[in-house]
mmCIF file of C-alpha atoms in Angstrom:
data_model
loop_
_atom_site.group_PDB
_atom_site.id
_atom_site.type_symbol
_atom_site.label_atom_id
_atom_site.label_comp_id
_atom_site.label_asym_id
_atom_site.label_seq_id
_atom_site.Cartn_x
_atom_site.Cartn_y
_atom_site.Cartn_z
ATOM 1 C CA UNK N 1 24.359 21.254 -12.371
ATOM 2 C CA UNK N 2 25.173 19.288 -9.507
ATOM 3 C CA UNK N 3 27.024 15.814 -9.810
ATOM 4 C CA UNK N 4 24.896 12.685 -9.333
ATOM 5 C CA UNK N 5 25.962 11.050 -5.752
ATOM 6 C CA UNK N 6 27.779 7.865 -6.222
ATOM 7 C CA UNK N 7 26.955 5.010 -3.416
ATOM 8 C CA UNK N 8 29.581 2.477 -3.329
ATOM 9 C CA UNK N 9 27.530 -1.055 -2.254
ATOM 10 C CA UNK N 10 30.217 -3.904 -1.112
ATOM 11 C CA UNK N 11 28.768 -7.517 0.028
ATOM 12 C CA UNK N 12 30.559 -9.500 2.166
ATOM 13 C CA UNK N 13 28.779 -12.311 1.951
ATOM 14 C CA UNK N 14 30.399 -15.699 0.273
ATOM 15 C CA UNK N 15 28.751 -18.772 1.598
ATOM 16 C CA UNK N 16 26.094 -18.731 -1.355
ATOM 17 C CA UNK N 17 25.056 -16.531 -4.174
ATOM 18 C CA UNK N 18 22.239 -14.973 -2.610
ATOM 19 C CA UNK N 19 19.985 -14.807 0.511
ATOM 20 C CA UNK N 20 17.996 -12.936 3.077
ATOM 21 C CA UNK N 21 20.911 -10.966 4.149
ATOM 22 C CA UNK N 22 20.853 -9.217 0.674
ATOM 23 C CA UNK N 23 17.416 -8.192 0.427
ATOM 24 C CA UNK N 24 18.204 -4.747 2.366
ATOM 25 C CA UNK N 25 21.137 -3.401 0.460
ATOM 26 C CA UNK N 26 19.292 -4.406 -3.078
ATOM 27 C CA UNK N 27 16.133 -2.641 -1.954
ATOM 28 C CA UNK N 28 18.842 0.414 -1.406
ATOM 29 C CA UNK N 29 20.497 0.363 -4.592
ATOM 30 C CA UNK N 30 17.003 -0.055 -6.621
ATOM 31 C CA UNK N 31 15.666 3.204 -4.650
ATOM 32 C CA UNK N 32 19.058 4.910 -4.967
ATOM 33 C CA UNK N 33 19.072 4.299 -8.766
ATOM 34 C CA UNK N 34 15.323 5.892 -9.029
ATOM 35 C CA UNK N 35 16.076 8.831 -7.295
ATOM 36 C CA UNK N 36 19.452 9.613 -9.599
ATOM 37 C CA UNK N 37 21.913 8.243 -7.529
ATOM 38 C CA UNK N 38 24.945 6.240 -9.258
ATOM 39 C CA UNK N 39 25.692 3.014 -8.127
ATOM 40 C CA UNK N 40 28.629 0.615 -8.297
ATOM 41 C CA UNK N 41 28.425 -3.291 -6.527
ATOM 42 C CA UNK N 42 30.883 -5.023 -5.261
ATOM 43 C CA UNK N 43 29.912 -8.835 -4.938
ATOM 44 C CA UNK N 44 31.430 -12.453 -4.996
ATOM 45 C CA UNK N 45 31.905 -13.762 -8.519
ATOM 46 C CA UNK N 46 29.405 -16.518 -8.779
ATOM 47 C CA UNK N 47 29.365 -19.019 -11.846
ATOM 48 C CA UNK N 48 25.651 -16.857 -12.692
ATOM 49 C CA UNK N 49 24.595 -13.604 -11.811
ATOM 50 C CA UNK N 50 21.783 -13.774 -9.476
ATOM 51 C CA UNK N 51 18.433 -12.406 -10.943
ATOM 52 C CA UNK N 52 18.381 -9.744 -8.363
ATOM 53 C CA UNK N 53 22.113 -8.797 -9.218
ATOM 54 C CA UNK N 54 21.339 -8.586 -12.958
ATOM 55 C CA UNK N 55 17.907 -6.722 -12.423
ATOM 56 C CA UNK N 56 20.091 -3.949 -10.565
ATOM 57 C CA UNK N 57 22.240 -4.173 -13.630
ATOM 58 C CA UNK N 58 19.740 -3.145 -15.689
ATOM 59 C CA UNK N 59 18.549 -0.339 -14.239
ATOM 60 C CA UNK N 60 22.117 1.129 -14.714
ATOM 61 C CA UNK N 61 24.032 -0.509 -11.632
ATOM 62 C CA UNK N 62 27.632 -1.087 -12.219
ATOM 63 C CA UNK N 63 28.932 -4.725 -11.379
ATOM 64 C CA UNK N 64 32.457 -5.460 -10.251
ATOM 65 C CA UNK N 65 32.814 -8.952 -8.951
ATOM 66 C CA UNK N 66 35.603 -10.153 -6.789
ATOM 67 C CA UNK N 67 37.276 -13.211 -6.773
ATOM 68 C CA UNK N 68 35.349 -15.466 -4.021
ATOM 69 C CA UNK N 69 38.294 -17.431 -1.920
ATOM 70 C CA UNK N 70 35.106 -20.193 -1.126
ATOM 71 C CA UNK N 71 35.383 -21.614 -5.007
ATOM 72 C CA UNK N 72 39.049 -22.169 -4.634
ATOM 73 C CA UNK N 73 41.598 -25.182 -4.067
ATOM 74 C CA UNK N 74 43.563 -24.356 -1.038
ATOM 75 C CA UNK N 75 46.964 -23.741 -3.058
ATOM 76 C CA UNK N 76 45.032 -20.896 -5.552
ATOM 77 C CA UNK N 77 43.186 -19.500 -2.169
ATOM 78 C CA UNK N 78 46.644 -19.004 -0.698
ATOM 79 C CA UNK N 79 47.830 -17.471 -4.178
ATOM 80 C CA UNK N 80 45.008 -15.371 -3.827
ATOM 81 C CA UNK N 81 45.943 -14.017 -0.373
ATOM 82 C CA UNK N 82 49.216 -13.478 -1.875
ATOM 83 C CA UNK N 83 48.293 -11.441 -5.130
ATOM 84 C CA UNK N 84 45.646 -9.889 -2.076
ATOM 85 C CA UNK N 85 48.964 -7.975 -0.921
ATOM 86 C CA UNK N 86 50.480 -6.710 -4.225
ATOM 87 C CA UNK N 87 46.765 -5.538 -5.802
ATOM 88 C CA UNK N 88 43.723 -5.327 -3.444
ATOM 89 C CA UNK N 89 40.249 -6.717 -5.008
ATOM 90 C CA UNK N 90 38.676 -3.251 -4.343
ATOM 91 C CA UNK N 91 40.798 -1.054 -6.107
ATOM 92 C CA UNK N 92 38.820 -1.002 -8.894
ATOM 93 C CA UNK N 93 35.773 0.120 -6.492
ATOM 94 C CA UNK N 94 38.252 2.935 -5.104
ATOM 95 C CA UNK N 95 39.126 3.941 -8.616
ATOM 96 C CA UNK N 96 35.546 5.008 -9.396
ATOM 97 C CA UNK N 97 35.728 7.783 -6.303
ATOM 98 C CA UNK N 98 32.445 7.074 -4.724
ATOM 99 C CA UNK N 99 31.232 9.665 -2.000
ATOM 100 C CA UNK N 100 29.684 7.068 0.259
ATOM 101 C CA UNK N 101 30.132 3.415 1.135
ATOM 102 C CA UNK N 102 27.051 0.861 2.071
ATOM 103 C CA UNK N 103 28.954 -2.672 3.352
ATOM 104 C CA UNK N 104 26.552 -5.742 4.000
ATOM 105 C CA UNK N 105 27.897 -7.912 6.358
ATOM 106 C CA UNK N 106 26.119 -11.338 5.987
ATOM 107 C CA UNK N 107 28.145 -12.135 9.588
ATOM 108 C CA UNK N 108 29.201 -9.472 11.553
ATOM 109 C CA UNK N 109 32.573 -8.103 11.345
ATOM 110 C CA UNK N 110 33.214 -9.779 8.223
ATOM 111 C CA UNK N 111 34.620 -6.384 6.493
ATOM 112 C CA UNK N 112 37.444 -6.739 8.579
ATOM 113 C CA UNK N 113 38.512 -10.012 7.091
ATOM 114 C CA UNK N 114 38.521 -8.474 3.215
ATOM 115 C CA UNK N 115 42.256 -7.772 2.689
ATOM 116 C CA UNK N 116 42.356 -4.010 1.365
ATOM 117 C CA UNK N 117 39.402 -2.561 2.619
ATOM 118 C CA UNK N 118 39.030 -1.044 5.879
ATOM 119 C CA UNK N 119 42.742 0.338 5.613
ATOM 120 C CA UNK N 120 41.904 1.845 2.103
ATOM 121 C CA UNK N 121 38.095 2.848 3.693
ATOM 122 C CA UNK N 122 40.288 4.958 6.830
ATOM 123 C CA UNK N 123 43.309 6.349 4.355
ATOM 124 C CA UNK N 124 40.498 7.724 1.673
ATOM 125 C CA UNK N 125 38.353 9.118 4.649
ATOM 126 C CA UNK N 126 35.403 8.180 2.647
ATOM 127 C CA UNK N 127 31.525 8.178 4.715
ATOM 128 C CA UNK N 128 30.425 4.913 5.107
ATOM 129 C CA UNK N 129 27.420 2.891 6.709
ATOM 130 C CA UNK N 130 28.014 -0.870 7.705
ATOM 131 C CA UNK N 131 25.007 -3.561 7.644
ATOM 132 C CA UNK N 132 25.321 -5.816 10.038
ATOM 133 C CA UNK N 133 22.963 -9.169 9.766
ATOM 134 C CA UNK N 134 23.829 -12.571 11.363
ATOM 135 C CA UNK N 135 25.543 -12.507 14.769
ATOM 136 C CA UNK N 136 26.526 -15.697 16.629
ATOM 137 C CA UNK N 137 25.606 -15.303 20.017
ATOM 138 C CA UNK N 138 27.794 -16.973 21.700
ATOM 139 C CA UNK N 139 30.865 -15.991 19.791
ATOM 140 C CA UNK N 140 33.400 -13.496 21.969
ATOM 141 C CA UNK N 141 36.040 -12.041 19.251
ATOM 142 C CA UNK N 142 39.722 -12.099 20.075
ATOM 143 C CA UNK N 143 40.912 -9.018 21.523
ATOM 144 C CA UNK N 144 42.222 -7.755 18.273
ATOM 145 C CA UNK N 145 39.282 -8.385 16.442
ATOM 146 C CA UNK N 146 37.431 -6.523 19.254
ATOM 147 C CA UNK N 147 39.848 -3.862 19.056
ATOM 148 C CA UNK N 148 39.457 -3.253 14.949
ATOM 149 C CA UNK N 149 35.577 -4.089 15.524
ATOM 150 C CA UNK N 150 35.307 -0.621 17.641
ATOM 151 C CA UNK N 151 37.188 1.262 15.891
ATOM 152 C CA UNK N 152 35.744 0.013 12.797
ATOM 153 C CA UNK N 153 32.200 0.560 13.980
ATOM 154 C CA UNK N 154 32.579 3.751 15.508
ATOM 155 C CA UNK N 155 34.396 5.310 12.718
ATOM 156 C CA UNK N 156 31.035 4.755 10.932
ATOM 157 C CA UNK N 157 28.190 7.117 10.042
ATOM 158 C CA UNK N 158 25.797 4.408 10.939
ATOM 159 C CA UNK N 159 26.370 0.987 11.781
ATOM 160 C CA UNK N 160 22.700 -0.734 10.707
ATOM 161 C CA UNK N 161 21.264 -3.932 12.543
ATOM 162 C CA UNK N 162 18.253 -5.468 11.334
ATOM 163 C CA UNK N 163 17.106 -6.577 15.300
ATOM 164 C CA UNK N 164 17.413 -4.400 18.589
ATOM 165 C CA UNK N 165 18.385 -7.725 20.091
ATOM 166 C CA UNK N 166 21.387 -8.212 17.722
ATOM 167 C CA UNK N 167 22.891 -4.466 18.676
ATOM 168 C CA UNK N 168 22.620 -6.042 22.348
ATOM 169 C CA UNK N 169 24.661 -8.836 21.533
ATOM 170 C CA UNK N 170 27.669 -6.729 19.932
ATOM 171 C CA UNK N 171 27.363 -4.172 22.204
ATOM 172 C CA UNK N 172 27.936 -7.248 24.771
ATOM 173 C CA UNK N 173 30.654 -8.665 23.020
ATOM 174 C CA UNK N 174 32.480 -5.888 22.300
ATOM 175 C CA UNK N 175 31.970 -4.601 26.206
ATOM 176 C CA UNK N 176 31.129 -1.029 24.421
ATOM 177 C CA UNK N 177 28.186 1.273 23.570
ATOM 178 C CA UNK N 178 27.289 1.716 19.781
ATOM 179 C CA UNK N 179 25.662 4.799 19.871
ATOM 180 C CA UNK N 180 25.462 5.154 16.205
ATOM 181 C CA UNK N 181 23.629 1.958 15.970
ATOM 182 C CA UNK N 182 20.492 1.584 14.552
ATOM 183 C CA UNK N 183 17.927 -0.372 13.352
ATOM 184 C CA UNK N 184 16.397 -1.075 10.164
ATOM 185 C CA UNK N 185 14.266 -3.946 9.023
ATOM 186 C CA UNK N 186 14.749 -6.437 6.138
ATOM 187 C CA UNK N 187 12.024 -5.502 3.527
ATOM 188 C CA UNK N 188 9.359 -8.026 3.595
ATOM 189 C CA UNK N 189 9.173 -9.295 -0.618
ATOM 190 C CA UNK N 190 5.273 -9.952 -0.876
ATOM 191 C CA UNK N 191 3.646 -8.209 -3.316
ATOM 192 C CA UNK N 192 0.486 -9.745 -1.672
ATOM 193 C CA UNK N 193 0.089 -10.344 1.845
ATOM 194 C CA UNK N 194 -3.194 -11.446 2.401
ATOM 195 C CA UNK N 195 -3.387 -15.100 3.825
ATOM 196 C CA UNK N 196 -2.503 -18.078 1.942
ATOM 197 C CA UNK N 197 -5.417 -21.071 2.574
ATOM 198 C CA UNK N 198 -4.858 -23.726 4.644
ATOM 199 C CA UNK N 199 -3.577 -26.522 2.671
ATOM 200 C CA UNK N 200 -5.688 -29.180 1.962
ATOM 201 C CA UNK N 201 -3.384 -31.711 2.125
ATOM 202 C CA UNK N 202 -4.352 -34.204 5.412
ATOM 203 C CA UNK N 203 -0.766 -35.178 5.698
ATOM 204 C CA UNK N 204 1.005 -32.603 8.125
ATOM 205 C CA UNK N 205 3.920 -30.845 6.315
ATOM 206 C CA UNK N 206 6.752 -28.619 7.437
ATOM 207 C CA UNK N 207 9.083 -25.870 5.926
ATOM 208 C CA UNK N 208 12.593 -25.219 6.573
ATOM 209 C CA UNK N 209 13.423 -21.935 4.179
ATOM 210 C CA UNK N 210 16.965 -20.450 4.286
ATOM 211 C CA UNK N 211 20.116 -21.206 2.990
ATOM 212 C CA UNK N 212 21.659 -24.654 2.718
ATOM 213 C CA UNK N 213 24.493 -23.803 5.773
ATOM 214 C CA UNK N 214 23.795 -25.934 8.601
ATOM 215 C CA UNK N 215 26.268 -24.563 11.322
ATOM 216 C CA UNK N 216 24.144 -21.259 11.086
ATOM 217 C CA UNK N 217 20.430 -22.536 9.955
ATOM 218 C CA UNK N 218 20.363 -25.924 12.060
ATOM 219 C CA UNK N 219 18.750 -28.375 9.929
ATOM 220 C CA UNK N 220 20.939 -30.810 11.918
ATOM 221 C CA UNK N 221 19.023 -30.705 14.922
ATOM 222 C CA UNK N 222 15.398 -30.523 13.513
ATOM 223 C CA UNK N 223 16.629 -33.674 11.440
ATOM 224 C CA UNK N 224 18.129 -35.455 14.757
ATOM 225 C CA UNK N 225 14.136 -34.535 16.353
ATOM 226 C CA UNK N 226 12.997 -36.047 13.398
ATOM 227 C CA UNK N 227 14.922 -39.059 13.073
ATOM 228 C CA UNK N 228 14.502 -39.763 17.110
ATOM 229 C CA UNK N 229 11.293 -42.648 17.633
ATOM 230 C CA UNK N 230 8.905 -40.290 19.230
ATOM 231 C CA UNK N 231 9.061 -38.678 15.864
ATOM 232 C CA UNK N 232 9.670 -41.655 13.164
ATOM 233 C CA UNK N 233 5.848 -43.019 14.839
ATOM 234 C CA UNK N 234 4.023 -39.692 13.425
ATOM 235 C CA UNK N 235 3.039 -38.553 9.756
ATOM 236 C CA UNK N 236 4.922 -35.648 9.224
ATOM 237 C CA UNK N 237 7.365 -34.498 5.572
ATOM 238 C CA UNK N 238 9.523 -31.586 5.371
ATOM 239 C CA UNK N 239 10.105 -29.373 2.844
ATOM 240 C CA UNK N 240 13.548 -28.413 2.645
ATOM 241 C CA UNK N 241 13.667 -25.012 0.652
ATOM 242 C CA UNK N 242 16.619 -23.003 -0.231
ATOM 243 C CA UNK N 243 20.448 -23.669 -1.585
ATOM 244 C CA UNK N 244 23.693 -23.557 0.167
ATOM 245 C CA UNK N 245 27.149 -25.349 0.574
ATOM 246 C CA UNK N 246 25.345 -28.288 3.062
ATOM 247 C CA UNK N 247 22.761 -29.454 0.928
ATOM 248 C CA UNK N 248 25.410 -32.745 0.105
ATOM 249 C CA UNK N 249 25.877 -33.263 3.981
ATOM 250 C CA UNK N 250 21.997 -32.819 4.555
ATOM 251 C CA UNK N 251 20.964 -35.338 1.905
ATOM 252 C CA UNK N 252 23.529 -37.709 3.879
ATOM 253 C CA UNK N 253 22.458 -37.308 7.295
ATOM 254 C CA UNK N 254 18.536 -37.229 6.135
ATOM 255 C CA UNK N 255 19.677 -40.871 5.217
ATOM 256 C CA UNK N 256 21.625 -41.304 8.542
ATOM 257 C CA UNK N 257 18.481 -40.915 10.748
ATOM 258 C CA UNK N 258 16.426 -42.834 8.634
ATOM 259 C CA UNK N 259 14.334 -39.633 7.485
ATOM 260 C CA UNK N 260 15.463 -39.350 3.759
ATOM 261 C CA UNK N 261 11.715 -40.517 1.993
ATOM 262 C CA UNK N 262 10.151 -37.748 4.153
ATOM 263 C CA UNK N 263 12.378 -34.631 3.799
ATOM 264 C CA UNK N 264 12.456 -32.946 0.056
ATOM 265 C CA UNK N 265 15.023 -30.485 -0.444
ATOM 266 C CA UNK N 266 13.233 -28.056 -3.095
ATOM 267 C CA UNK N 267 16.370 -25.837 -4.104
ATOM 268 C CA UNK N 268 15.586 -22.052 -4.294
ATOM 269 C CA UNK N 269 11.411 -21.159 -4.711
ATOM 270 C CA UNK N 270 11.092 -17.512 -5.734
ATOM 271 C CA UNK N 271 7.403 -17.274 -4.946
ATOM 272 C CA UNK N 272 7.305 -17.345 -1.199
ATOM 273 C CA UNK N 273 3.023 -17.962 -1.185
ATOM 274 C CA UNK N 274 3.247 -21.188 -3.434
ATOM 275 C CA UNK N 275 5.561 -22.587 -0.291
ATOM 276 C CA UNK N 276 2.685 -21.658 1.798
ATOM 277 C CA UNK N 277 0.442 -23.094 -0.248
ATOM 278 C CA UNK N 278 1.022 -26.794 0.359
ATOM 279 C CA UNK N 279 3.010 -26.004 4.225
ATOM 280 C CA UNK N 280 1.523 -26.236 7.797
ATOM 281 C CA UNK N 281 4.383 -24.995 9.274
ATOM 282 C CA UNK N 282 7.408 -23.062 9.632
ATOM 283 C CA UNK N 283 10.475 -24.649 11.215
ATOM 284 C CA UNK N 284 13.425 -22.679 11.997
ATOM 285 C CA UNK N 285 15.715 -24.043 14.252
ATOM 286 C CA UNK N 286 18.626 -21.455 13.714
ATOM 287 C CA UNK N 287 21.932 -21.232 16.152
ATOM 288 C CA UNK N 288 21.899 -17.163 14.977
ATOM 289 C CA UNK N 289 19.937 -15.252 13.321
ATOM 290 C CA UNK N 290 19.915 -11.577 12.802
ATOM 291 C CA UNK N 291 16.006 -11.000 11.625
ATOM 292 C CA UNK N 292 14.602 -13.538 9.238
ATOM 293 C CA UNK N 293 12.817 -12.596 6.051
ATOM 294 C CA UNK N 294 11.977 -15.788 5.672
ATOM 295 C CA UNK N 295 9.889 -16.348 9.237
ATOM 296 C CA UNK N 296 8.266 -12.910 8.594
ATOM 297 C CA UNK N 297 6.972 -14.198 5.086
ATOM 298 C CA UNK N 298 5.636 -17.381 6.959
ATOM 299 C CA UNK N 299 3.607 -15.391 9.185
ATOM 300 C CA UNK N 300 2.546 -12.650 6.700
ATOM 301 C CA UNK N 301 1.328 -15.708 4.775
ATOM 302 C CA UNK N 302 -0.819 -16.931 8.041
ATOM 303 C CA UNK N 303 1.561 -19.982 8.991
ATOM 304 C CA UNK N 304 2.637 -21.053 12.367
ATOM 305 C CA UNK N 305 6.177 -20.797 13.201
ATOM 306 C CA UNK N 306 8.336 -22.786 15.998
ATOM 307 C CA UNK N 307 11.531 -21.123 16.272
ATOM 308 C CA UNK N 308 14.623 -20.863 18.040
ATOM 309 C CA UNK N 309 14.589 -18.247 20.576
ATOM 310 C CA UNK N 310 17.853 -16.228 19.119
ATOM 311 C CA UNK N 311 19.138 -12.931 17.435
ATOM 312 C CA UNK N 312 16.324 -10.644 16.097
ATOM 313 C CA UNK N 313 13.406 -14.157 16.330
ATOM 314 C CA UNK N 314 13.427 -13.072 20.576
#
């Protein structure tokens, strides 16, 4: 009888313990574990397992969690970086000999930061596929980066994008084709999709859903709209919904503009339609964006959206 495939799933992303970028590589595991396929993770070590994590779990997934250099003081980080050298965080992964790799890049060429892997990836001339999700469009990587980036992606059996438009923007900024590129878009999580009804609330009300990281997501700038006086004059609140490493710096500058009685900051809401259910509209004023799960819920749900015009939302 023929050995059971084993898919090897690594997660680059730190910044917070789960988000839209994950969605695509847990729908993959869940199907790969159905269909007899064994399955090891490879995630950031978060203080809890995230529900979706420990669902995976137990169906039969394998966990190994890696030390995440964003919950450390700066002299165990550079102890980390140090140990990094002598014993690589994914040698346990290697140990377990899987025949293919899946690696979900929450930012684009973020695998090539992780100390140990793309060397070990190369020397084990193991397959592997690499999901890439948020892109920064006006970012132009140092020549070595670009360099490793090629080779990187070109080595692969597929290199996934969740938005045509964000295989044009590294194709442009690494001034080469991808022409194992493809794309392949973020499942949408609605169990039902028929429209949610128009809230009956008279007081107009926003939503701004993704993760608390402000550089990327840009509650900044809707909150300097909001605080300017052509805004402060109307009847408007915001629903703030989602976790992240900002939310301190948010409160703060909701507070700074003067806004902080009309902008609630929900934390994490796991059933998309009750957000729906008392919102007008959805506000995403992202500086990147690969393809949003979150703005494709908003409009599956029958809301409005006013968006930024980048990544996959062009």
């Amino acid at each position: 009888m023929a050995q059971p495939i084993k898919l090897a799933i690594i997660s680059t992303m730190g910044g917070s313990p789960w988000g839209g970028s994950e969605e695509l590589w847990a729908a993959t595991a869940k199907h790969a574990i159905a269909s007899g396929t064994t399955v090891v993770l490879s995630v950031y070590r978060w203080p809890a397992v995230p529900p979706r994590i420990a669902e995976l779990q137990s169906l039969g997934a394998e966990l190994l969690q890696r030390m995440n250099p964003n919950q450390l003081s700066p002299v165990k980080r550079a102890l980390n970086r140090i140990i990094a050298h002598i014993a690589s965080p994914f040698d346990r992964l290697f140990r377990r000999n899987p025949d293919v790799i899946c690696i979900s890049e929450g930012k684009i060429y973020e695998s090539l930061t992780l100390r140990g892997l793309v060397p070990r990836i190369f020397t084990a001339a193991i397959p592997y596929i690499v999901v890439c999700h948020g892109n920064n469009e006006v970012r132009i990587p140092h020549e070595q980066l670009r360099k490793s980036a090629i080779r990187f992606f070109r080595s692969a059996h597929r290199v996934i994008f969740v938005s045509q438009r964000n295989i044009a923007i590294a194709e442009r900024q690494l001034a080469t084709a991808l022409s194992n590129a493809q794309v392949l878009q973020n499942p949408l999580n609605l169990s039902d999709t028929s429209l949610v009804p128009w809230p009956a609330a008279q007081e107009f009300c926003m939503a701004l859903v993704g993760r608390l990281e402000a550089g990327i997501k840009g509650h900044d700038v809707l909150f300097e709209i909001l605080g300017s006086p052509a805004w402060k004059n109307r009847q408007w609140l915001v629903r703030v919904v989602g976790d992240g490493p900002d939310r301190a710096y948010l409160e703060s500058l909701a507070h700074y503009y003067g806004i902080a009685g009309r902008v609630a900051f929900t934390g994490y809401v796991g059933d998309v339609r009750s957000i729906w259910a008392s919102s007008h509209l959805m506000v995403m004023p992202s500086r990147s964006e690969a393809l949003p799960i979150a703005l494709v819920e908003a409009m599956a749900c029958g809301r409005p959206a006013v968006a930024t015009d980048v990544g996959g939302i062009s």
